[in-house]
Coordinates of C-alpha atoms in Angstrom, one line a residue:
M1 CA 0.0 0.0 0.0
P2 CA 2.0 3.0 -1.2
I3 CA 1.6 6.4 0.4
K4 CA 0.3 9.1 -1.9
S5 CA 0.3 12.8 -1.4
A6 CA -3.4 12.7 -0.6
V7 CA -2.5 10.6 2.5
S8 CA -2.1 13.8 4.5
V9 CA -5.9 14.0 4.9
L10 CA -6.3 10.5 6.1
P11 CA -7.1 9.8 9.8
L12 CA -3.9 9.4 11.7
C13 CA -5.1 6.1 13.2
L14 CA -5.1 4.5 9.8
L15 CA -1.5 5.7 9.1
L16 CA -0.3 4.3 12.4
F17 CA -2.0 1.0 11.6
F18 CA -0.2 0.9 8.3
A19 CA 3.1 1.8 10.0
A20 CA 2.7 -1.0 12.5
S21 CA 1.9 -3.5 9.8
L22 CA 5.1 -3.0 7.9
P23 CA 7.5 -6.0 8.0
A24 CA 11.0 -5.3 9.4
H25 CA 12.6 -4.9 6.0
A26 CA 9.7 -3.4 4.0
A27 CA 10.4 -0.6 1.6
V28 CA 10.6 2.8 3.2
Q29 CA 7.6 5.0 2.2
H30 CA 7.5 8.8 2.1
A31 CA 5.2 11.5 0.8
P32 CA 5.1 15.3 1.1
V33 CA 2.9 17.0 3.7
T34 CA 1.7 20.6 3.9
S35 CA 2.2 23.4 6.4
A36 CA -1.5 23.0 7.3
F37 CA -0.9 19.4 8.3
L38 CA 2.0 20.4 10.5
K39 CA -0.1 23.0 12.2
A40 CA -2.9 20.5 12.8
E41 CA -0.4 18.1 14.3
R42 CA 1.1 20.9 16.4
I43 CA 4.6 20.6 14.9
A44 CA 6.3 23.9 15.2
V45 CA 8.2 25.3 12.1
P46 CA 10.9 27.8 12.9
G47 CA 11.0 30.3 10.1
K48 CA 9.9 29.5 6.6
L49 CA 9.0 26.0 5.7
V50 CA 11.3 24.6 2.9
K51 CA 10.2 20.9 2.8
A52 CA 8.1 18.5 4.9
A53 CA 7.4 14.8 4.5
R54 CA 5.8 11.9 6.2
I55 CA 8.1 8.9 6.4
V56 CA 7.1 5.3 7.3
D57 CA 9.8 2.7 8.0
A58 CA 10.4 -0.3 10.2
A59 CA 10.8 2.1 13.2
G60 CA 7.4 3.7 12.8
E61 CA 5.9 6.9 11.4
H62 CA 8.0 10.1 11.2
I63 CA 7.6 13.6 10.0
L64 CA 10.6 15.5 8.5
V65 CA 10.5 19.3 8.7
V66 CA 13.1 21.5 7.0
S67 CA 13.0 25.3 7.4
L68 CA 15.0 28.5 7.2
R69 CA 14.8 31.5 9.5
T70 CA 16.4 34.9 8.9
G71 CA 16.8 37.9 11.1
S72 CA 19.2 40.5 12.6
S73 CA 22.7 39.5 13.6
S74 CA 23.4 38.7 17.2
A75 CA 26.8 40.4 16.9
G76 CA 27.5 43.8 18.4
N77 CA 28.5 45.3 15.1
A78 CA 25.3 44.3 13.3
T79 CA 23.9 46.8 10.8
P80 CA 21.0 48.8 12.4
G81 CA 17.7 47.8 10.8
D82 CA 19.2 45.0 8.7
K83 CA 17.0 41.9 9.0
E84 CA 19.0 39.5 6.7
E85 CA 22.3 39.1 8.5
L86 CA 21.5 35.9 10.5
H87 CA 20.4 32.8 8.7
E88 CA 19.4 29.7 10.7
L89 CA 18.9 26.4 9.1
F90 CA 16.9 23.6 10.7
A91 CA 16.0 20.0 9.7
S92 CA 14.1 17.9 12.3
L93 CA 12.8 14.4 12.3
Y94 CA 9.8 13.7 14.6
V95 CA 8.6 10.2 15.5
H96 CA 5.1 9.4 16.7
K97 CA 5.1 8.0 20.2
A98 CA 2.5 7.9 22.9
N99 CA 0.0 9.9 20.8
R100 CA 2.4 12.8 20.3
W101 CA 5.3 13.8 18.0
A102 CA 8.7 13.6 19.7
R103 CA 11.8 15.0 18.0
E104 CA 14.2 12.2 17.1
W105 CA 17.0 14.3 15.8
L106 CA 17.9 17.8 14.8
I107 CA 20.3 19.2 12.2
Q108 CA 20.9 22.9 13.0
D109 CA 23.4 25.4 11.6
E110 CA 23.6 29.1 11.3
N111 CA 25.3 31.8 9.3
D112 CA 25.7 35.0 11.5
C113 CA 27.3 37.4 9.1
P114 CA 26.9 41.2 9.9
I115 CA 28.0 44.0 7.7
V116 CA 29.1 42.0 4.6
D117 CA 27.0 40.0 2.1
S118 CA 25.4 36.8 3.4
S119 CA 22.9 34.1 2.3
A120 CA 21.9 30.6 3.2
N121 CA 19.9 28.0 1.2
F122 CA 18.8 24.4 1.2
F123 CA 18.5 22.4 -2.0
P124 CA 14.9 21.1 -1.7
K125 CA 15.1 19.0 -4.8
Y126 CA 18.0 17.0 -3.3
I127 CA 16.6 16.5 0.2
T128 CA 16.2 12.8 -0.1
V129 CA 14.7 9.9 1.8
T130 CA 16.3 6.5 1.0
D131 CA 17.0 3.0 2.4
L132 CA 20.4 2.5 0.8
D133 CA 21.5 -0.3 3.1
Q134 CA 18.1 -2.0 2.9
N135 CA 17.6 -2.4 6.6
G136 CA 14.1 -0.9 6.6
I137 CA 15.3 2.3 8.4
A138 CA 15.1 5.5 6.4
E139 CA 18.1 7.7 5.7
V140 CA 17.5 11.4 5.3
T141 CA 20.0 13.5 3.4
V142 CA 19.9 17.3 3.6
P143 CA 22.2 19.5 1.5
Y144 CA 22.6 23.2 2.1
K145 CA 25.0 26.1 1.6
Y146 CA 25.8 29.4 3.2
F147 CA 27.8 32.5 2.2
C148 CA 29.5 35.3 4.2
G149 CA 31.8 37.6 2.4
G150 CA 32.4 40.9 0.6
G151 CA 33.0 39.7 -2.9
I152 CA 32.6 36.8 -5.3
D153 CA 33.6 33.8 -3.3
S154 CA 32.6 30.2 -2.9
S155 CA 30.0 29.2 -0.3
T156 CA 30.3 26.7 2.5
L157 CA 28.6 23.5 1.4
K158 CA 27.4 20.7 3.6
V159 CA 25.6 17.5 2.8
I160 CA 24.3 15.8 6.0
M161 CA 22.8 12.3 6.3
R162 CA 21.0 11.0 9.3
Q163 CA 19.9 7.4 9.9
G164 CA 18.5 7.4 13.5
A165 CA 21.4 8.1 15.8
Q166 CA 24.0 7.8 13.0
K167 CA 25.2 10.9 11.3
F168 CA 27.4 11.2 8.2
A169 CA 28.6 14.3 6.3
A170 CA 30.4 15.6 3.3
R171 CA 31.7 19.2 3.8
G172 CA 33.5 21.7 1.6
Q173 CA 33.0 24.6 -0.7
T174 CA 30.9 25.3 -3.8
Q175 CA 32.9 25.8 -7.0
L176 CA 32.8 29.0 -9.1
G177 CA 34.0 29.5 -12.7
G178 CA 33.6 26.8 -15.3
E179 CA 36.5 27.6 -17.7
P180 CA 39.5 25.3 -17.7
G181 CA 42.0 26.5 -15.2
M182 CA 39.6 29.2 -14.0
A183 CA 37.5 27.3 -11.5
Y184 CA 38.1 27.8 -7.8
G185 CA 36.6 26.3 -4.7
G186 CA 35.0 22.9 -4.8
E187 CA 36.9 21.4 -1.9
L188 CA 35.3 18.2 -0.4
V189 CA 36.0 16.4 2.9
F190 CA 34.1 13.2 4.0
D191 CA 33.7 12.2 7.6
P192 CA 36.3 9.5 8.5
S193 CA 33.6 7.0 9.3
L194 CA 32.6 7.0 5.6
S195 CA 35.9 5.3 4.7
L196 CA 34.6 2.1 6.4
K197 CA 33.5 -0.6 4.0
E198 CA 30.0 -0.9 5.6
N199 CA 29.4 2.8 4.9
A200 CA 30.5 2.8 1.2
V201 CA 26.9 3.0 0.0
F202 CA 26.4 6.1 2.2
K203 CA 29.6 7.8 0.9
A204 CA 28.5 7.2 -2.7
H205 CA 25.1 8.8 -2.1
L206 CA 26.7 11.8 -0.4
Q207 CA 29.1 12.2 -3.3
F208 CA 26.2 11.9 -5.8
I209 CA 24.2 14.7 -4.0
R210 CA 27.2 16.9 -3.6
D211 CA 28.0 16.6 -7.3
K212 CA 24.5 17.8 -8.1
V213 CA 24.7 21.0 -6.1
Y214 CA 28.3 22.2 -5.7
I215 CA 28.8 24.2 -8.9
E216 CA 27.6 27.8 -8.6
H217 CA 25.8 28.9 -11.7

């Protein structure tokens, strides 16, 4: 029984029954949900909603919420009246337990950049839900970048994967300039744990996502 986008209007009890009936290694299911659904379920969204999804796996039913909040810098030299100097990035996974949604994990980052140019963005198209190791537990991958500088420079780029308590990351810089010998940036460093044989499939996925987003156009 696949989950379709219209599932967000179904009674929650039916969804929980479906989640409980999944065998241990059933395919992970996921579908988008709306801000109205999050409000009805009393799941807070800090800032502007970027992406939200319901995920059903062998561990139960989950809600993924990704959002971005901007505001004034917390630094003492912030520009008076400037509301776009602090960028806060959030990705949370909630699990349904005891008739409520409890946060299972949080990815949080910020770009506090007073005076000079700044920005922060997720890549919604490449926020993925997978089961690469086929253990029935969803992996969530969240790529984003942020910039703080006074000229044309590369941005800090991170691709973070969570599978329950496990966390893996590819970190580096975006790349600017496409002409031979003219490109700069593009550095990439993987977490040491991704060098382990059992994590090879995760490393390949992080590399794939990073390669889709690291070039600045």
